[in-house]
Phi, psi and omega in degrees: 000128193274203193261169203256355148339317172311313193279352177280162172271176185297321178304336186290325167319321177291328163274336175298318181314306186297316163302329187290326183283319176304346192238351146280350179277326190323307198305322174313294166311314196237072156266122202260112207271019195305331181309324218260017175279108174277011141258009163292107162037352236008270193303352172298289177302332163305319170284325173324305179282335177267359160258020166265004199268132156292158180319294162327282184306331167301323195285316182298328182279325183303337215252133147251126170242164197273144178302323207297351180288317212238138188233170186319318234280314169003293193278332172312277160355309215217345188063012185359148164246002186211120171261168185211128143263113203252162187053032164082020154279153187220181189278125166084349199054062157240092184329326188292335223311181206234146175314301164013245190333338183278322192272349166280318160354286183303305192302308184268358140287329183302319201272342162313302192299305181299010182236354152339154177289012175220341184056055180277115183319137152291158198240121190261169172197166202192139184287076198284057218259335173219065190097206187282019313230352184242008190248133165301116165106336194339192164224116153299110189255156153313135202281184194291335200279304180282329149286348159287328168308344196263353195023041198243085175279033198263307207281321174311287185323319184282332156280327147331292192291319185256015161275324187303302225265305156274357164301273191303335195286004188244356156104355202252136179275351212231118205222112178292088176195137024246157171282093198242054205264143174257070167314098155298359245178070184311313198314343168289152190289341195217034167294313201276013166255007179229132184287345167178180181246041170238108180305311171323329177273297180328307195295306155342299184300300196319002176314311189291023160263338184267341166301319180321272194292339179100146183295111179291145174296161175280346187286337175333135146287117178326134177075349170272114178338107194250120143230152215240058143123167183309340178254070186192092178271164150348089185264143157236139200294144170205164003263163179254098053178126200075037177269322183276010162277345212303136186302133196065021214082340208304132197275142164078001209264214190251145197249132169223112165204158209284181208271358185275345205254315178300320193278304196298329220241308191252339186268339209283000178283356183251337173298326170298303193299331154350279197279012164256003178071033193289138188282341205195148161227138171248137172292114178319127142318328194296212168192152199241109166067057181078001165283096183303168173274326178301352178259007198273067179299347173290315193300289211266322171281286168344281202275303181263333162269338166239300166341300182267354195055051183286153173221019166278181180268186199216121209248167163284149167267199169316103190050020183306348179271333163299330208259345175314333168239161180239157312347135188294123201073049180260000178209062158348288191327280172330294162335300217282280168352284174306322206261322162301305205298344187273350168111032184278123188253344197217096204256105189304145171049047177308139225254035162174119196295303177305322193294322194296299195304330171270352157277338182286306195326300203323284176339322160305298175312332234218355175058041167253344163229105181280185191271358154354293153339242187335301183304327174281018182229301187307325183276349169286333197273325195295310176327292207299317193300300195270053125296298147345302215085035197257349198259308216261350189240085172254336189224162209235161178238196197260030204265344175256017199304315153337301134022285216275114163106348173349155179276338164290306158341290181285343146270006150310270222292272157046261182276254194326325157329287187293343176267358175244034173280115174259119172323147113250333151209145168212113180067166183282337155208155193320336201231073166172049182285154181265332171227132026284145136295137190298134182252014157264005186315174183284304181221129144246169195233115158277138188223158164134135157324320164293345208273328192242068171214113155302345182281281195302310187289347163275328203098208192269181197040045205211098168074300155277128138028280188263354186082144176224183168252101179207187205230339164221072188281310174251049200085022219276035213246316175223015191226044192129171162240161151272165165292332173311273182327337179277280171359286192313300183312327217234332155243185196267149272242341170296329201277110197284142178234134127286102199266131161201116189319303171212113190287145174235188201342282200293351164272336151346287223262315196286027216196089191285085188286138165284340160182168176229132146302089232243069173270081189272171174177222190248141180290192176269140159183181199191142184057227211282349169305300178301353188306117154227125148357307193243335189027071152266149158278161194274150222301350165282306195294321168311339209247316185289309167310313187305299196315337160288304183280352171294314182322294204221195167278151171197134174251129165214148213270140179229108187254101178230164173226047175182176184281153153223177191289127181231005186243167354254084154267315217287352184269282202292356209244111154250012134221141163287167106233148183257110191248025142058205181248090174310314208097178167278015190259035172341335248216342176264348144300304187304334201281313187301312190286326185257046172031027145326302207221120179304160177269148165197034150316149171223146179287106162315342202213147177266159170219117175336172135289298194211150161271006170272008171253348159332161287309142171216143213239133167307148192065010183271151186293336163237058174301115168197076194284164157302312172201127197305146166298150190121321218259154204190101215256116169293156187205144162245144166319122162307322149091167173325151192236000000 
């Protein structure tokens, strides 16, 4: 017998086809686009849309990934929900690229995401931890360890707003800031990302969410999320919770301590940034009394999520889901598992997109993660965007490019230069100081690695991931000064400056200097590169200072991004300062030392004697620093001469 299919006719065959094709294009046509409506609701639009999303597509909004992973077609494909450029990529991988170039990038990643069966803007993000800090020409600031010196949460916020402000001129929505880590410990690698190792300041800093993000109203609901228009980006807390405890410092390693000293000392910055409306919180690599964090659900659901009642998302740091076990990724799977259901709404950089997506899905399917889950962390990701603006604004132009590197800018970055320089000494006595320096001398001699390289005075996170060492790194021809180039600028024009990285005898002896300017410091790096042990300055910066300061009067600048071993040099130094990573505004050293503008840095950090007194913290009971937290010698201005 044959099959009875055979037997229908052909016209009938022709209509079954034509009902077939009609009713997948009907289903195309009629997705009810009520989401992409702004005068809908939020949350209306947010259930709309999540109740069209397939299983797949929640999972996909979950996932970030490095641009460097993905092509448009990617995002088309897969509904991606997030990009990064991450470790200092850039368009095209060209450190020089031109904003141009970032916002047609972004832009021609977006439109991949806008051509998805639903069209949800993907949320790009970047790291922006002391201005635009991966953008060529950018306007640099002092990293967080010298804004805490400044105690000024006012002058942060306004540094919020113009990292904000250039940021977004480059089209990116999403700025992984401010870093509200409580450093216990210099000797970690990302002490200089912390505004201090006193939670009061810190709690203080969070201020700079509301420069990000825009001044939350007062009518806001505690923990939801705000940002207050296109030039304002997604800011985020990080890392949650205890990342500056750790034992020795150590970057990733374990913070142990009882849960009354993690709420006083490391969550209370987050209860502020909450209640500032922060968009996003990021997770520690560390672990807390042997827990990893990316695995805490009492921590991140339990606690940040029901306690403080945040209601932005809660993102993984860099492969921070991988890193849960060791050899790293030797359990994905697990990783995965654990680390969503404890309450990870955003799993950064899944080192392969299918893979992630068919181990969360498998996992759903498997009731091992519910769909509870997955719908809170997507209506958690949906919020920000369309917080954002991204459904009704997904691609950006050139109108703010103008912006980026600005003369207000830099004279921002500037002005936190100088406040966030600390006396430690001047002159051997009080009523004989050495600053201001005349800036009328005959000859002075600038000396040191540091003094004519832009590169080395921003740090780490500076155009690249770890920092480099270059003398035009952002340009400094028009994007900034070295201190040297400030130095030149700032005396008077009678005054001979002798510049040598590093001088010897005999330029010493032959050369009647009226003083030298000695600027050394630390090379660049970031995270877990910097973890050190010993924080000596390093044996070339050591070898210029003695040699100098033997010579002549020498005043010297210390470019760090921590306190370092200053004995027993400090007797031949007859003045210190501690300038911290400054930035490109070099010229906001000069206004101090040559008394434009008086110093009234204050120390965010105590500084040591030895590092055999490590840690060691204000309040502690066998507290006996070099120089106290706090402690910081004052000048008043001469004012232009």
């Amino acid at each position: 017998m044959k099959p009875r299919f055979i037997s229908v006719p052909i016209m009938g065959l022709m209509l079954l086809f034509a009902s077939w094709v009609g009713t997948v294009v009907t289903q195309d046509l009629t997705i009810n686009t009520l989401y992409k409506n702004p005068k809908q609701h939020m949350n209306t639009r947010i259930k709309v849309l999540m109740d069209q999303m397939t299983l797949e597509e929640k999972i996909a909004q979950m996932a970030q990934i490095d641009k460097r992973q993905v092509t448009a077609e990617t995002l088309r494909d897969y509904s991606i929900g997030s990009l990064i450029s991450a470790a200092g990529a850039t368009p095209h991988e060209n450190h020089s690229a031109t904003p141009e170039d970032w916002v047609d990038m972004l832009n021609d990643y977006q439109k991949g995401s806008l051509s998805s069966r639903l069209g949800i803007p993907m949320l790009y993000a970047i790291d922006s931890v002391h201005g635009h800090n991966s953008l060529y020409r950018a306007t640099l600031f002092p990293h967080n360890i010298g804004l805490g010196a400044t105690r000024d949460p006012e002058l942060v916020k306004r540094i919020g707003a113009a990292t904000a402000l250039e940021t977004r001129a480059t089209g990116i929505p999403y700025a992984f800031s401010p870093c509200i880590a409580v450093c216990r410990d210099p000797r970690w690698g990302r002490c200089y990302e912390s505004y201090s190792e006193d939670h009061k300041i810190v709690e203080q800093m969070t201020e700079i969410i509301n420069g990000l993000q825009g001044e939350i109203p007062p009518t806001s609901r505690k923990g939801v999320p705000f940002i207050g228009g296109r030039d304002k980006v997604a800011a985020c807390a990080k890392h949650f919770v205890g990342d500056g405890g750790t034992i020795h410092g150590i970057d990733e390693n374990n913070t142990v301590i009882d849960w009354h000293g993690l709420l006083s000392i490391h969550m209370s910055g987050y209860y502020h940034s909450v209640i500032k409306g922060v968009a996003t919180v990021m997770v520690s690599y560390s672990s807390w009394n042997g827990e990893k964090m990316h695995g805490n659900k009492n921590l991140i659901t339990d606690f940040l999520k029901g306690t403080l009642n945040f209601k932005g998302f809660v993102i993984s740091d860099w492969n921070g889901v991988d890193r849960m076990t060791y050899p790293w990724s030797s359990n994905y799977s697990n990783s995965l598992l654990k680390a969503i259901n404890a309450g990870i709404d955003m799993v950064m950089v899944p080192p392969n997109i299918t893979e992630f997506l068919n181990i969360v899905t498998s996992h759903v399917k498997n009731k091992l993660i519910p769909m509870s889950r997955i719908d809170d962390a997507v209506r958690r990701i949906l919020r920000v965007k369309f917080t954002l603006g991204l459904f009704e604004n997904p691609l950006t132009d050139y109108s703010l490019v103008d912006q980026i590197g600005s003369q207000a800018h830099r004279d921002l970055a500037r002005e936190a230069v100088r406040k966030s320089l600390v006396l430690l000494k001047n002159g051997e006595h009080v009523n004989s100081p050495l600053l201001p320096l005349d800036k009328k001398a005959s000859k002075i001699l600038v000396a040191g690695s540091h003094a004519n390289d832009i590169g080395l005075q921003c740090g780490g996170w500076t155009i690249t991931w770890q920092g480099i060492s270059s003398k035009n790194l952002t340009d400094g021809t028009t994007a900034g000064s070295t201190i040297l180039s400030a130095i030149s600028a700032a005396v008077d024009p009678s005054t001979e400056i002798v510049y040598s990285e590093n001088p010897d005898d005999a330029l010493l002896k032959a050369n009647n200097f009226s003083y030298a300017i000695v600027v050394v410091g630390e090379p660049p790096y970031a995270e877990g590169s910097g973890d050190n042990l010993n924080l000596t300055i390093p044996e070339h910066g050591l070898r210029t200072m003695t040699n100098v300061c033997r010579s002549t009067k020498c005043i010297v600048v210390l470019i760090s991004g921590r306190p370092l071993v200053i004995e027993p040099y400090l007797s031949s130094i007859d003045a210190l300062v501690a300038a911290w990573l400054p930035g490109t505004e070099g010229q906001g050293v000069a206004d101090v030392l040559f008394g434009d503008y008086g110093f009234t840095g204050k120390l965010s950090r105590t500084w040591f004697k030895t590092v055999d007194q490590l840690p060691m913290n204000v309040g502690d009971k066998h507290y006996d620093p070099l120089f106290p937290f706090g402690f910081g010698l004052t000048t008043k201005p001469i004012g232009p001469s």
